[in-house]
CSV table of N, CA and C in Angstrom, one decimal:
chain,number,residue,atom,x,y,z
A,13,UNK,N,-17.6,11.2,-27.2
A,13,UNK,CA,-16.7,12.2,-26.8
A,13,UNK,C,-16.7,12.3,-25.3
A,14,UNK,N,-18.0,12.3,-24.8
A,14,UNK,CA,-18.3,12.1,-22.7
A,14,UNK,C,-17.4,11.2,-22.7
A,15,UNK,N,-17.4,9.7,-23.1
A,15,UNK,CA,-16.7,9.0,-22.5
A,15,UNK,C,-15.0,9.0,-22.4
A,16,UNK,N,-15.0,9.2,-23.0
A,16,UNK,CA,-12.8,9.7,-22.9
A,16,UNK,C,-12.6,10.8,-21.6
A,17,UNK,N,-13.4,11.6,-22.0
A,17,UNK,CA,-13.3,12.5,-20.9
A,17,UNK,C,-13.6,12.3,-19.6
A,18,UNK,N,-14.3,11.5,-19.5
A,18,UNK,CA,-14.9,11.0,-17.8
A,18,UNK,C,-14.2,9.7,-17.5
A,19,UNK,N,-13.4,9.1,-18.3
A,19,UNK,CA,-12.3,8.0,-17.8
A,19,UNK,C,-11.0,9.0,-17.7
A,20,UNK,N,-10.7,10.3,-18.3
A,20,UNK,CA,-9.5,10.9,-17.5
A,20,UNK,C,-9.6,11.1,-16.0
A,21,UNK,N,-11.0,11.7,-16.3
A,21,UNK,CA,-11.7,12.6,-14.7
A,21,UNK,C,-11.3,11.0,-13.7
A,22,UNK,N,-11.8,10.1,-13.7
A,22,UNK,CA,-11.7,8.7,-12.8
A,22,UNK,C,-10.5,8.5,-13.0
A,23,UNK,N,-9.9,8.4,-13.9
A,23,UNK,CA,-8.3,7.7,-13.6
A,23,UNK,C,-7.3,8.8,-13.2
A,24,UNK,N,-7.6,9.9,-12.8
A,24,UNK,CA,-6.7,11.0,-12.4
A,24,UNK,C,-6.1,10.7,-11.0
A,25,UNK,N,-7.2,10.0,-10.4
A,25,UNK,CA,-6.6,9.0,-9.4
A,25,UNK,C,-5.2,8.3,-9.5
A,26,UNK,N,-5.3,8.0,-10.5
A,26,UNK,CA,-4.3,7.0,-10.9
A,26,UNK,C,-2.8,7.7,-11.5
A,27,UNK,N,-3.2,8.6,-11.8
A,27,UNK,CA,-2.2,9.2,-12.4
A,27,UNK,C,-1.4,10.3,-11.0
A,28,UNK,N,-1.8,10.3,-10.1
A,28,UNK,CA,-1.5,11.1,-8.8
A,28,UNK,C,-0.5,10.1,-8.2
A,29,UNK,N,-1.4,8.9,-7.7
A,29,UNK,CA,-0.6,8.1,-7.1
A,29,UNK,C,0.7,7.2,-8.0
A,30,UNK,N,0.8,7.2,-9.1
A,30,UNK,CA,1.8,7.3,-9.9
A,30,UNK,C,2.9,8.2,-9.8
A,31,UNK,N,2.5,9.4,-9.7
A,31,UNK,CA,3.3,10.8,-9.6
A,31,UNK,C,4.1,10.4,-8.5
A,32,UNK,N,3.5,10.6,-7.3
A,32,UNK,CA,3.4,10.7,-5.9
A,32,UNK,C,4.5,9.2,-5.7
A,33,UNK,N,5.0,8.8,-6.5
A,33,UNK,CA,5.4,7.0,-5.9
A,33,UNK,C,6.7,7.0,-7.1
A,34,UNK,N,6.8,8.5,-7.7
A,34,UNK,CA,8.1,8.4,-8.8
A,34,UNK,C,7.9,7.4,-9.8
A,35,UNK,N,6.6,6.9,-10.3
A,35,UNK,CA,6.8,5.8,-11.9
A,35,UNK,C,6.4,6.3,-12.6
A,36,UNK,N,7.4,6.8,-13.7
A,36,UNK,CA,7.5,7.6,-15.2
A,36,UNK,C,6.1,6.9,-15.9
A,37,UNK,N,5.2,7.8,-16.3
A,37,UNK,CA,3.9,6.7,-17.2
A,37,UNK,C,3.5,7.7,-17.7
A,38,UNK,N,3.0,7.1,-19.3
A,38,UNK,CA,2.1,7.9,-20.4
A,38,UNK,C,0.9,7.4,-20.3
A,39,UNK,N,-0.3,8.3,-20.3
A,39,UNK,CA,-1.7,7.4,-20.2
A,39,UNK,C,-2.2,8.2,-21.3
A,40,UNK,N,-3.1,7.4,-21.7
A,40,UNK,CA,-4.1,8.3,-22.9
A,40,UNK,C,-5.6,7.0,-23.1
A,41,UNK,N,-6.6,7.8,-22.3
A,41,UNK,CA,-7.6,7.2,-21.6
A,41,UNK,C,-7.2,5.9,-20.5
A,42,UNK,N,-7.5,4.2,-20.9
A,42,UNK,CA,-7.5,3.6,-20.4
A,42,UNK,C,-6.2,2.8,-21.0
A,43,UNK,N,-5.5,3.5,-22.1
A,43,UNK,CA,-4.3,2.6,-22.2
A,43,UNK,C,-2.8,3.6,-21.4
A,44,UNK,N,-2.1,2.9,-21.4
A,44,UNK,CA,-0.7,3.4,-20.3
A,44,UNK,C,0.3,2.3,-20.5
A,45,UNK,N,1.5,3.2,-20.3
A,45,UNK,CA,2.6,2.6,-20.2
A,45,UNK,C,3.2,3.0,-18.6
A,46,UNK,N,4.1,2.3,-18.5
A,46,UNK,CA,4.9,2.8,-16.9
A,46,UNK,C,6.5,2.4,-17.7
A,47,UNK,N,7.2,2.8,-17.4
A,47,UNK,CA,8.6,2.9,-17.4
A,47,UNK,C,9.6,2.6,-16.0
A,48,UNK,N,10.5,1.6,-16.5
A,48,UNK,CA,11.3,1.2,-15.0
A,48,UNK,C,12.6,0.8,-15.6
A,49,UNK,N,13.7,0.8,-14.9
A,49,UNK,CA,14.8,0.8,-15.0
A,49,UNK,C,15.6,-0.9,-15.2
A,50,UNK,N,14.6,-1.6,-14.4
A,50,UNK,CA,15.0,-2.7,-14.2
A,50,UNK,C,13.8,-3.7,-14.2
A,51,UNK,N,13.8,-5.0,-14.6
A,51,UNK,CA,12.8,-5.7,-14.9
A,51,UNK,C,11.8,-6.0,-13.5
A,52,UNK,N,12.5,-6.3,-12.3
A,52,UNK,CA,11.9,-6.1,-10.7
A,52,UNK,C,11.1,-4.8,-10.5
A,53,UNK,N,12.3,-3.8,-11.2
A,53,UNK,CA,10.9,-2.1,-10.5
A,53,UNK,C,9.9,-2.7,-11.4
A,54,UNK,N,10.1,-3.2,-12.9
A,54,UNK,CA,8.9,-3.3,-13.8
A,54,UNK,C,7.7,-3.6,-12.9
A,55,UNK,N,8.0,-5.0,-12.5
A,55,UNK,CA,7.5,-5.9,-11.8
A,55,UNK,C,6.3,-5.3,-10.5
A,56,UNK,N,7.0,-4.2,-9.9
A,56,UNK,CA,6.6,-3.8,-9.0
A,56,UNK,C,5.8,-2.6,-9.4
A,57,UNK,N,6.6,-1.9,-10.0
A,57,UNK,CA,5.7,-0.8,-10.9
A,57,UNK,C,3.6,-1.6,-11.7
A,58,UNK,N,4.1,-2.4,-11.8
A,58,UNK,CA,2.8,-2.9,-12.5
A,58,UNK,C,1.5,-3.7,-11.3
A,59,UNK,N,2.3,-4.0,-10.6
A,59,UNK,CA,1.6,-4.7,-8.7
A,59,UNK,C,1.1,-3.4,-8.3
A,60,UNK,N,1.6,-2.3,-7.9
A,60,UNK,CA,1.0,-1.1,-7.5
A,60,UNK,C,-0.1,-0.8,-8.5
A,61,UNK,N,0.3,-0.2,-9.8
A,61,UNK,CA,-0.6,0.2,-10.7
A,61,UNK,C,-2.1,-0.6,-10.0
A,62,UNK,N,-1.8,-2.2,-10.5
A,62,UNK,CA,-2.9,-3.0,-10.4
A,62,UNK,C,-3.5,-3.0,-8.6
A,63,UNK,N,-2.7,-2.6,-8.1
A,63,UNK,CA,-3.9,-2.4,-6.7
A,63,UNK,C,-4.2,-0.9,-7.0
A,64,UNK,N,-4.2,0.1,-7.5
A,64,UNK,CA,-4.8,1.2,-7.4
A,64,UNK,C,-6.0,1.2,-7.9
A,65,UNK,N,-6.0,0.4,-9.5
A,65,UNK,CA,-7.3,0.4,-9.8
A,65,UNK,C,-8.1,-0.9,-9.3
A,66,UNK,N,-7.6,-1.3,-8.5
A,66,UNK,CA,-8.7,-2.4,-7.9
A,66,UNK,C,-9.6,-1.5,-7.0
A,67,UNK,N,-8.7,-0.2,-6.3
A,67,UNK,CA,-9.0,0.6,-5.3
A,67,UNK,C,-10.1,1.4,-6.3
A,68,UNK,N,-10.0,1.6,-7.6
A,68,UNK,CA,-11.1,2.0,-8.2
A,68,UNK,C,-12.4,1.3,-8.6
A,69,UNK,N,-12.0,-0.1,-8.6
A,69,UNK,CA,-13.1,-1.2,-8.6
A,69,UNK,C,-12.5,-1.1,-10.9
A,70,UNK,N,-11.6,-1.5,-10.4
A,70,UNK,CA,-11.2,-1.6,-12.3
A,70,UNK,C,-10.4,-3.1,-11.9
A,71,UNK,N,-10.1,-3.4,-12.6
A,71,UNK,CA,-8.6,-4.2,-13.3
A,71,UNK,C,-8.1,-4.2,-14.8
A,72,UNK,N,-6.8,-4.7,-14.5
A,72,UNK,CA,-5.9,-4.6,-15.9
A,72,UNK,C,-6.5,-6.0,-16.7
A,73,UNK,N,-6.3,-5.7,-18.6
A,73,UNK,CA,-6.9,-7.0,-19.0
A,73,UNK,C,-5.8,-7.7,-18.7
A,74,UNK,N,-5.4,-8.6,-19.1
A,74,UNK,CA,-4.9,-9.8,-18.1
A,74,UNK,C,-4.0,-9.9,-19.8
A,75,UNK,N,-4.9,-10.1,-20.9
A,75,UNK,CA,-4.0,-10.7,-22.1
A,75,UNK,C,-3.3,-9.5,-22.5
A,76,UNK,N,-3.9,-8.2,-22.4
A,76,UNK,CA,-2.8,-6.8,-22.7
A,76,UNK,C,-1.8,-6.2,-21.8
A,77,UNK,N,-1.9,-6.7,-20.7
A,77,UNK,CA,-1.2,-5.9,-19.9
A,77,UNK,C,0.0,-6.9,-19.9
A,78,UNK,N,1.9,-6.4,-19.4
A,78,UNK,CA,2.7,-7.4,-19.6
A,78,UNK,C,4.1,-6.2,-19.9
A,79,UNK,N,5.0,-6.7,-19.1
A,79,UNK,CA,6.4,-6.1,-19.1
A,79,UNK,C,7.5,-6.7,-20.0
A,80,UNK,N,8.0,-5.1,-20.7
A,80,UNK,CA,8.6,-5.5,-22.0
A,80,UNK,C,9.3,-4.8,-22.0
A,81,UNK,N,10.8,-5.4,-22.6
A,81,UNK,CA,12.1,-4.0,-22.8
A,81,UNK,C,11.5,-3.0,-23.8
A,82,UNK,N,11.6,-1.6,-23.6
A,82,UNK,CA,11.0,-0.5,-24.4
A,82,UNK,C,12.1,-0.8,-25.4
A,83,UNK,N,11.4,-0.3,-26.7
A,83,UNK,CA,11.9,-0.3,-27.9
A,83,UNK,C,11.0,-0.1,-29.0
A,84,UNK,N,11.0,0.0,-30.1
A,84,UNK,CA,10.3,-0.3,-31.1
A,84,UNK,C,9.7,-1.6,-31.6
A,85,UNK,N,9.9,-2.0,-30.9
A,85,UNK,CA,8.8,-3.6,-30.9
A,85,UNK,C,7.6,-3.5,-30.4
A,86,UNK,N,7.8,-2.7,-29.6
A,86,UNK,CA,6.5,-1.8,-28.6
A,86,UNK,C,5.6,-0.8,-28.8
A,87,UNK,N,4.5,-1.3,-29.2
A,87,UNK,CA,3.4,-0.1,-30.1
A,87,UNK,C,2.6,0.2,-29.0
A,88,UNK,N,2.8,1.2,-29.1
A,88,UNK,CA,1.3,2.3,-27.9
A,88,UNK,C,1.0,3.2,-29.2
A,89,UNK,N,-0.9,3.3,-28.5
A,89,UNK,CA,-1.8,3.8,-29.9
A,89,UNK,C,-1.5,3.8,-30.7
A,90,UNK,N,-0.9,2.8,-31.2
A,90,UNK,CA,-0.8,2.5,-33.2
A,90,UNK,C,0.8,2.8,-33.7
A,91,UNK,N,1.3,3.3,-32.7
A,91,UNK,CA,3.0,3.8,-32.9
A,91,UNK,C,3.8,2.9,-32.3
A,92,UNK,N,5.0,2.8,-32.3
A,92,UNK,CA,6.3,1.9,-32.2
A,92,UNK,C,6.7,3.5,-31.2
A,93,UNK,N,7.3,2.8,-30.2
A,93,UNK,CA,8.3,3.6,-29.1
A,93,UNK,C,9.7,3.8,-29.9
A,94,UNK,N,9.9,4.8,-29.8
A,94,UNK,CA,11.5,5.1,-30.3
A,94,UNK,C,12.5,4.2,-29.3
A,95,UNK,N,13.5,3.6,-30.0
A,95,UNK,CA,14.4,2.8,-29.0
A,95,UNK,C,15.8,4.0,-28.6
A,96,UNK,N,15.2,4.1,-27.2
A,96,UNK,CA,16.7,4.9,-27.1
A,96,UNK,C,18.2,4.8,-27.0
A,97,UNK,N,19.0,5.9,-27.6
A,97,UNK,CA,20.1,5.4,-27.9
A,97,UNK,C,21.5,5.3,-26.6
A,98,UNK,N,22.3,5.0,-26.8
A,98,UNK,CA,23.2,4.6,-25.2
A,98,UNK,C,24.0,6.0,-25.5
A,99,UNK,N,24.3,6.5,-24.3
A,99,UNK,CA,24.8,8.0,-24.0
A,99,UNK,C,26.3,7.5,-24.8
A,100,UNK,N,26.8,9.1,-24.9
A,100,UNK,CA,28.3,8.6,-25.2
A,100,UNK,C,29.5,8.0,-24.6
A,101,UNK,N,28.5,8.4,-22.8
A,101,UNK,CA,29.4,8.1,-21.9
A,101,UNK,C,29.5,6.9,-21.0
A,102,UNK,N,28.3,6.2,-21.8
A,102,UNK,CA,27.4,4.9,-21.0
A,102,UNK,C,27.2,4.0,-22.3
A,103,UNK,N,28.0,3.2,-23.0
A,103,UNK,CA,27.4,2.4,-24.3
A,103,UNK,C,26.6,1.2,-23.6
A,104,UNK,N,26.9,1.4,-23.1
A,104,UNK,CA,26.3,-0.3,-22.3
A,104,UNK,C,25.0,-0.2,-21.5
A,105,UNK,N,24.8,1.1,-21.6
A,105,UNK,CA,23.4,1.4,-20.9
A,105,UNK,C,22.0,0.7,-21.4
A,106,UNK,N,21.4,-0.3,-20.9
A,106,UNK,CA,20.4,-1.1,-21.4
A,106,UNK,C,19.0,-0.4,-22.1
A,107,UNK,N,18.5,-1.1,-22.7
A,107,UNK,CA,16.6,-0.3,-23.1
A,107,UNK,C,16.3,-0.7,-21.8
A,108,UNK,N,15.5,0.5,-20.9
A,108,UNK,CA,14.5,0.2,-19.9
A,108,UNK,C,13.5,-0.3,-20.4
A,109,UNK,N,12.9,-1.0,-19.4
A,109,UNK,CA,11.4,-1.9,-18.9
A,109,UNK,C,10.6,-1.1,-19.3
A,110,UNK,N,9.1,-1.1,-20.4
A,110,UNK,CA,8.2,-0.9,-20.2
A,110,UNK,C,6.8,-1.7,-20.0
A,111,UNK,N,5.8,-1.4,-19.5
A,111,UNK,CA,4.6,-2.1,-18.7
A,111,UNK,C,3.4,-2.1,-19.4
A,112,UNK,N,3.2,-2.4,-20.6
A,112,UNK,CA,2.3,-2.1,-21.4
A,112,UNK,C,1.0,-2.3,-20.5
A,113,UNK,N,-0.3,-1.9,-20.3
A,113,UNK,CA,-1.6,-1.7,-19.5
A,113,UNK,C,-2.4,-1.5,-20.7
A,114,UNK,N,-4.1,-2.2,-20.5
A,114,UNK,CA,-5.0,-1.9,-20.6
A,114,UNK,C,-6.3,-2.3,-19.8
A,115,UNK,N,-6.7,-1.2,-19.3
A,115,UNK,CA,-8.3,-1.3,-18.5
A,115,UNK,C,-8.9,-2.4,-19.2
A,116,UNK,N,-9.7,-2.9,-18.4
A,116,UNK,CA,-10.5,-4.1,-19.1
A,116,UNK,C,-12.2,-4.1,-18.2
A,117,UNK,N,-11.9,-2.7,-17.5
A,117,UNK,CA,-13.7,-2.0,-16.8
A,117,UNK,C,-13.7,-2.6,-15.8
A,118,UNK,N,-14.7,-2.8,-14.8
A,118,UNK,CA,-15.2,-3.2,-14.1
A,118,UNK,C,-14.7,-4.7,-13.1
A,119,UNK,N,-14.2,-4.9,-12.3
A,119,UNK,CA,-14.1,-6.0,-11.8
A,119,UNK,C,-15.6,-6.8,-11.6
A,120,UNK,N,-15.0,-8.3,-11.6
A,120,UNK,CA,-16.3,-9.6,-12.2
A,120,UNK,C,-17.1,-9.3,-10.6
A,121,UNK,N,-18.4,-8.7,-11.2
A,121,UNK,CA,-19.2,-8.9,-9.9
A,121,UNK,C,-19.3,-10.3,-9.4
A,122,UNK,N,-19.9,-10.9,-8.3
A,122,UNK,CA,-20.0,-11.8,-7.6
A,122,UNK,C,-20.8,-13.2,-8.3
A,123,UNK,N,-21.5,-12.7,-9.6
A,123,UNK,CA,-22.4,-13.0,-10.1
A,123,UNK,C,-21.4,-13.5,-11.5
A,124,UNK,N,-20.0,-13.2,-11.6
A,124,UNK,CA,-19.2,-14.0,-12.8
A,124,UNK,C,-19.7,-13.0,-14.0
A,125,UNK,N,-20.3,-12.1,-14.1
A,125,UNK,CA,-20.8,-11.1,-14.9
A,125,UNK,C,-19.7,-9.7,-15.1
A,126,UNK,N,-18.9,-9.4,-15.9
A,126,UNK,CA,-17.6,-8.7,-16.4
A,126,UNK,C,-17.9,-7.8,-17.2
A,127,UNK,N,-17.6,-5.9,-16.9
A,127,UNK,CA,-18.3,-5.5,-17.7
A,127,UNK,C,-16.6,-5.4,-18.4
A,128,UNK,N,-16.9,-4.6,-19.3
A,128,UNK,CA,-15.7,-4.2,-20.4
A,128,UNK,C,-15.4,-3.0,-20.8
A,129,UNK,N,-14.3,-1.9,-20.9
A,129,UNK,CA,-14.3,-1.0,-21.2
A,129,UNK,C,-14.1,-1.1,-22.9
A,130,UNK,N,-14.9,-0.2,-23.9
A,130,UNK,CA,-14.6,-0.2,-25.3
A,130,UNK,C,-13.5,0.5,-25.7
């Protein structure tokens, strides 16, 4: 139960500078989404993320993390993303970009030694 709680307290960091930079994201511990309009904000949305927590001494895992049209193909915590529908006044309005993320702990000390978040 400590640990959920003390990876909010550390990544609140992350969630500020998020705020603070306008990229729409759901976090729930160390997994997150980011939301972007266009596959480039994706792009850029996920380069920031990933220097913030470098600034924490984290990185993203490398095989989970990865930009994907939101939709229901798209499971966060065990759920499928609702795919949203096009306005009445916009049918042509695309699914936005989401940035699926997962912490993967500790960057590789010097030593090639990787810790791992559970």
């Amino acid at each position: 139960m400590i640990s959920p709680f003390l990876c909010n307290i550390y990544l609140h960091q992350l969630d500020r500078a998020l705020t603070r930079h306008n990229v729409p994201f759901v976090r729930y511990a160390d997994d997150f989404l980011l939301f972007a309009p266009d596959q480039t904000t994706a792009q850029r949305a996920m380069e920031f993320a990933r220097e913030r927590l470098e600034g924490l001494d984290l990185e993203l895992h490398p095989d989970k993390s990865r930009v994907v049209r939101a939709g229901p193909n798209v499971v966060f915590l065990g759920k499928p993303l609702p795919c949203p529908e096009p306005s009445p006044t916009n049918r042509r309005r695309r699914k936005p970009w989401a940035i699926l993320m997962k912490g993967s702990g500790n960057r590789p000390e010097k030593s090639g030694a990787k810790s791992r978040v559970q």
